[in-house]
mmCIF file of C-alpha atoms in Angstrom:
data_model
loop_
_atom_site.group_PDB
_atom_site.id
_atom_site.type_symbol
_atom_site.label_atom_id
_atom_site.label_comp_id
_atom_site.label_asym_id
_atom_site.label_seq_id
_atom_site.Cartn_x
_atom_site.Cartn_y
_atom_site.Cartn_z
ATOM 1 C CA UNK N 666 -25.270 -97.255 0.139
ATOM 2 C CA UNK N 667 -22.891 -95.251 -1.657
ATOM 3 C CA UNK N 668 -20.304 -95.133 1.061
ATOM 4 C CA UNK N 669 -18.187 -97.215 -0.935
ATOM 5 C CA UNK N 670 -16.729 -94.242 -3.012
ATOM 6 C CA UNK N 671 -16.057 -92.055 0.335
ATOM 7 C CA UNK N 672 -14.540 -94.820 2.635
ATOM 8 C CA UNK N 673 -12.092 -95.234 0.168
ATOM 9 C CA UNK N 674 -10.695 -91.538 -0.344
ATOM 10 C CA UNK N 675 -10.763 -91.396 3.336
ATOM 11 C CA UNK N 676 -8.369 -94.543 3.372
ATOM 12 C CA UNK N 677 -5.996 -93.651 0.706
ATOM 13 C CA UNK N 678 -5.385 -90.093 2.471
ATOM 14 C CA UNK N 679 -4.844 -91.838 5.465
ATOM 15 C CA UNK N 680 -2.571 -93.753 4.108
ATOM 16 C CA UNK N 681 -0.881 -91.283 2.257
ATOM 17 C CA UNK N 682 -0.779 -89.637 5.400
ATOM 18 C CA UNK N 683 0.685 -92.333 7.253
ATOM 19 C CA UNK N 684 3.600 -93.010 4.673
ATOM 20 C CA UNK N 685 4.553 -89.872 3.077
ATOM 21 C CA UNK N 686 7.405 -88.485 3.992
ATOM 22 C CA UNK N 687 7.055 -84.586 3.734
ATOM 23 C CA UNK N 688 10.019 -82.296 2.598
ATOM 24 C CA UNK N 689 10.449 -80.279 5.919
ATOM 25 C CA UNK N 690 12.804 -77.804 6.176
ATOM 26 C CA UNK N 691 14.648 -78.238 9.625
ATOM 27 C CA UNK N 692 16.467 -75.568 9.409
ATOM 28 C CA UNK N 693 13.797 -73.219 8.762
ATOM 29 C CA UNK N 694 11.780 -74.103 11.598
ATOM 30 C CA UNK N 695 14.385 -74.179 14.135
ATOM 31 C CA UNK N 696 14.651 -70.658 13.382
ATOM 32 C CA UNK N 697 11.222 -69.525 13.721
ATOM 33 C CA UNK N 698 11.125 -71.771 16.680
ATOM 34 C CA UNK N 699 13.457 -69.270 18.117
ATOM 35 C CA UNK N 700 12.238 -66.399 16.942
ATOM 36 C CA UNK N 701 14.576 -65.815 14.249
ATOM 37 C CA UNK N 702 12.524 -64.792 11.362
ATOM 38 C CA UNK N 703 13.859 -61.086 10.915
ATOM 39 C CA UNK N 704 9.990 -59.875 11.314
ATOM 40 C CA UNK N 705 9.659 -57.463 14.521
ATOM 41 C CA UNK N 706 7.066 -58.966 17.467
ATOM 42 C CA UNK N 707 4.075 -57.096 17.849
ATOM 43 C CA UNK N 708 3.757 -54.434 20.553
ATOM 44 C CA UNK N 709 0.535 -56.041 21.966
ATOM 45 C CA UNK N 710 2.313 -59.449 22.027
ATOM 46 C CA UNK N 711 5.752 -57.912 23.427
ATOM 47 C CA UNK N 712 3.799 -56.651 26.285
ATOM 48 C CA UNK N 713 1.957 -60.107 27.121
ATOM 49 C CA UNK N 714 6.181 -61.600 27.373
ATOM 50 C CA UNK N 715 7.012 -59.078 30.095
ATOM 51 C CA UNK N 716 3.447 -60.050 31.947
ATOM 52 C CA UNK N 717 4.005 -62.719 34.896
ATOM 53 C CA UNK N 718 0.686 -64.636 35.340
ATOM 54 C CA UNK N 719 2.674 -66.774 37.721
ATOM 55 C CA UNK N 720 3.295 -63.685 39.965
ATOM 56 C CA UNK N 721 0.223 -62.455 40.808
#
C-alpha cells in the first residue's frame, strides 16, 4: 500500500517528459559539437587526439 502517491509522480514526469518540448539552443550546441566554445583543450586530452589506437 501506499504506492498510489509514487506511481503517480512517476507518471506525470513521464509524461511531462514525453510531451514537453524543451527550449534547446541549436545553435549553441552545434558549436560545442565542433569544438567551438573559445575554451582551450586540455594538454592531457590534446595528447589522447594525436594517439592512434587503431595503429598499433
Amino acid at each position: 500500500m501506499g504506492r498510489g502517491r509514487a506511481k503517480a509522480k512517476q507518471t506525470k514526469v513521464a509524461r511531462d517528459l514525453k510531451y514537453r518540448t524543451p527550449d534547446t539552443d541549436f545553435n549553441n550546441l552545434q558549436r560545442e559539437l565542433h569544438g567551438e566554445s573559445g575554451e582551450p583543450i586540455p594538454q592531457q586530452y590534446v595528447d589522447m587526439e594525436r594517439e592512434d589506437p587503431a595503429a598499433s
